[in-house]
XYZ file of C-alpha atoms in Angstrom:
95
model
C 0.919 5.287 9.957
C 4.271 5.624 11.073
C 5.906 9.239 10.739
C 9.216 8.223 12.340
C 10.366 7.810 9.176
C 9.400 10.787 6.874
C 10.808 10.355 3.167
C 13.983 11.674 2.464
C 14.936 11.255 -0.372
C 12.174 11.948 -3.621
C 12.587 7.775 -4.310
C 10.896 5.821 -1.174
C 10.973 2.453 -1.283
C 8.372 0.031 -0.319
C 8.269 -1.918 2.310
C 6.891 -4.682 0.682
C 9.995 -4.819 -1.868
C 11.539 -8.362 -1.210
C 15.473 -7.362 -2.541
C 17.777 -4.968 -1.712
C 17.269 -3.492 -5.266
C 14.311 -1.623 -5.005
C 11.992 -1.760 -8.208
C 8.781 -0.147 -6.934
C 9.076 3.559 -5.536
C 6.988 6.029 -4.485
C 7.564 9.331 -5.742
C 7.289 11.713 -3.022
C 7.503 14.947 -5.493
C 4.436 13.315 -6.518
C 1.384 15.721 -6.604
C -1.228 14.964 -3.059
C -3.775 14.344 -5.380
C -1.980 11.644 -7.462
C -0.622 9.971 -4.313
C -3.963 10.116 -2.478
C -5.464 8.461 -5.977
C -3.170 5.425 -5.721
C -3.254 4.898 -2.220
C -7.184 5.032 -2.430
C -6.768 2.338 -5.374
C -5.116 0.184 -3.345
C -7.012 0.528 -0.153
C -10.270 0.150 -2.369
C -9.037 -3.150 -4.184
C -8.291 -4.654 -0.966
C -11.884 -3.817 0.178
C -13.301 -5.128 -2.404
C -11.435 -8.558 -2.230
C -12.209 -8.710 1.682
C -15.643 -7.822 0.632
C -15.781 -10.577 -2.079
C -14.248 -13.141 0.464
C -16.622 -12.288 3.424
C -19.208 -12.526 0.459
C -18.013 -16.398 -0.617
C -19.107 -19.714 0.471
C -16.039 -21.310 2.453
C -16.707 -24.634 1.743
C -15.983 -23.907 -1.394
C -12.452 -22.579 -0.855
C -9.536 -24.555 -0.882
C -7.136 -23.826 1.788
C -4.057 -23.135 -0.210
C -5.135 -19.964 -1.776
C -5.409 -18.719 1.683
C -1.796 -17.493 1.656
C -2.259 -15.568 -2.272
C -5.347 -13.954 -0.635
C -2.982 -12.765 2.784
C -0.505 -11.720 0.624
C -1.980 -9.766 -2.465
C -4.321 -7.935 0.536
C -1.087 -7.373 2.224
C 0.385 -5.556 -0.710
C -2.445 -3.701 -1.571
C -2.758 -2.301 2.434
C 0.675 -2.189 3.018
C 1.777 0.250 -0.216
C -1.836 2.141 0.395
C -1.050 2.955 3.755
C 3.048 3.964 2.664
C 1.233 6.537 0.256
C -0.941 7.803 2.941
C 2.243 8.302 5.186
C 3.579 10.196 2.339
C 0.872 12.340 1.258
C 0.834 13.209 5.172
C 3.951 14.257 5.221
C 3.594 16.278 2.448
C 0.887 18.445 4.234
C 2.462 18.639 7.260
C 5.425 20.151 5.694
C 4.053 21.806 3.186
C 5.194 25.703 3.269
């Protein structure tokens, strides 16, 4: 997790947010617990699908849903991993 770049304001973007508009935020007045939940949902979804894949007979997969798999387990990581950083953050500076 990067910390270089702590939230600032309560809005954070994600990083996986494709426009300069962002539509998905985290909110970093957010309570630990509810931002620990999500990230955990995330983080356990992609498990599960890596699980399911490592689980699954390759010659039965056809090699253009490789890239949907990459990228929904990239989501999932990436914004799991941004709500860790925040919830971090949060303790770190907590008073």
């Amino acid at each position: 997790m990067n910390s270089l770049h702590p939230p600032i304001n309560r809005y954070r973007r994600l990083k996986t947010t494709y426009s300069d508009n962002p539509v998905l935020v985290i909110d970093t007045d957010a309570s630990h617990e509810d931002l620990l939940n999500a990230a955990q949902q995330r983080l356990c979804a992609a498990n599960n699908l890596l699980e399911t894949l490592y689980c699954m007979c390759f010659q039965q997969a056809d090699v253009k849903d490789i890239p949907n798999i990459i990228n929904a387990l990239y989501l999932l990581t990436q914004d799991g991993c941004e709500l860790l950083e925040v919830a971090k953050f949060k303790v770190n500076n907590k008073n």
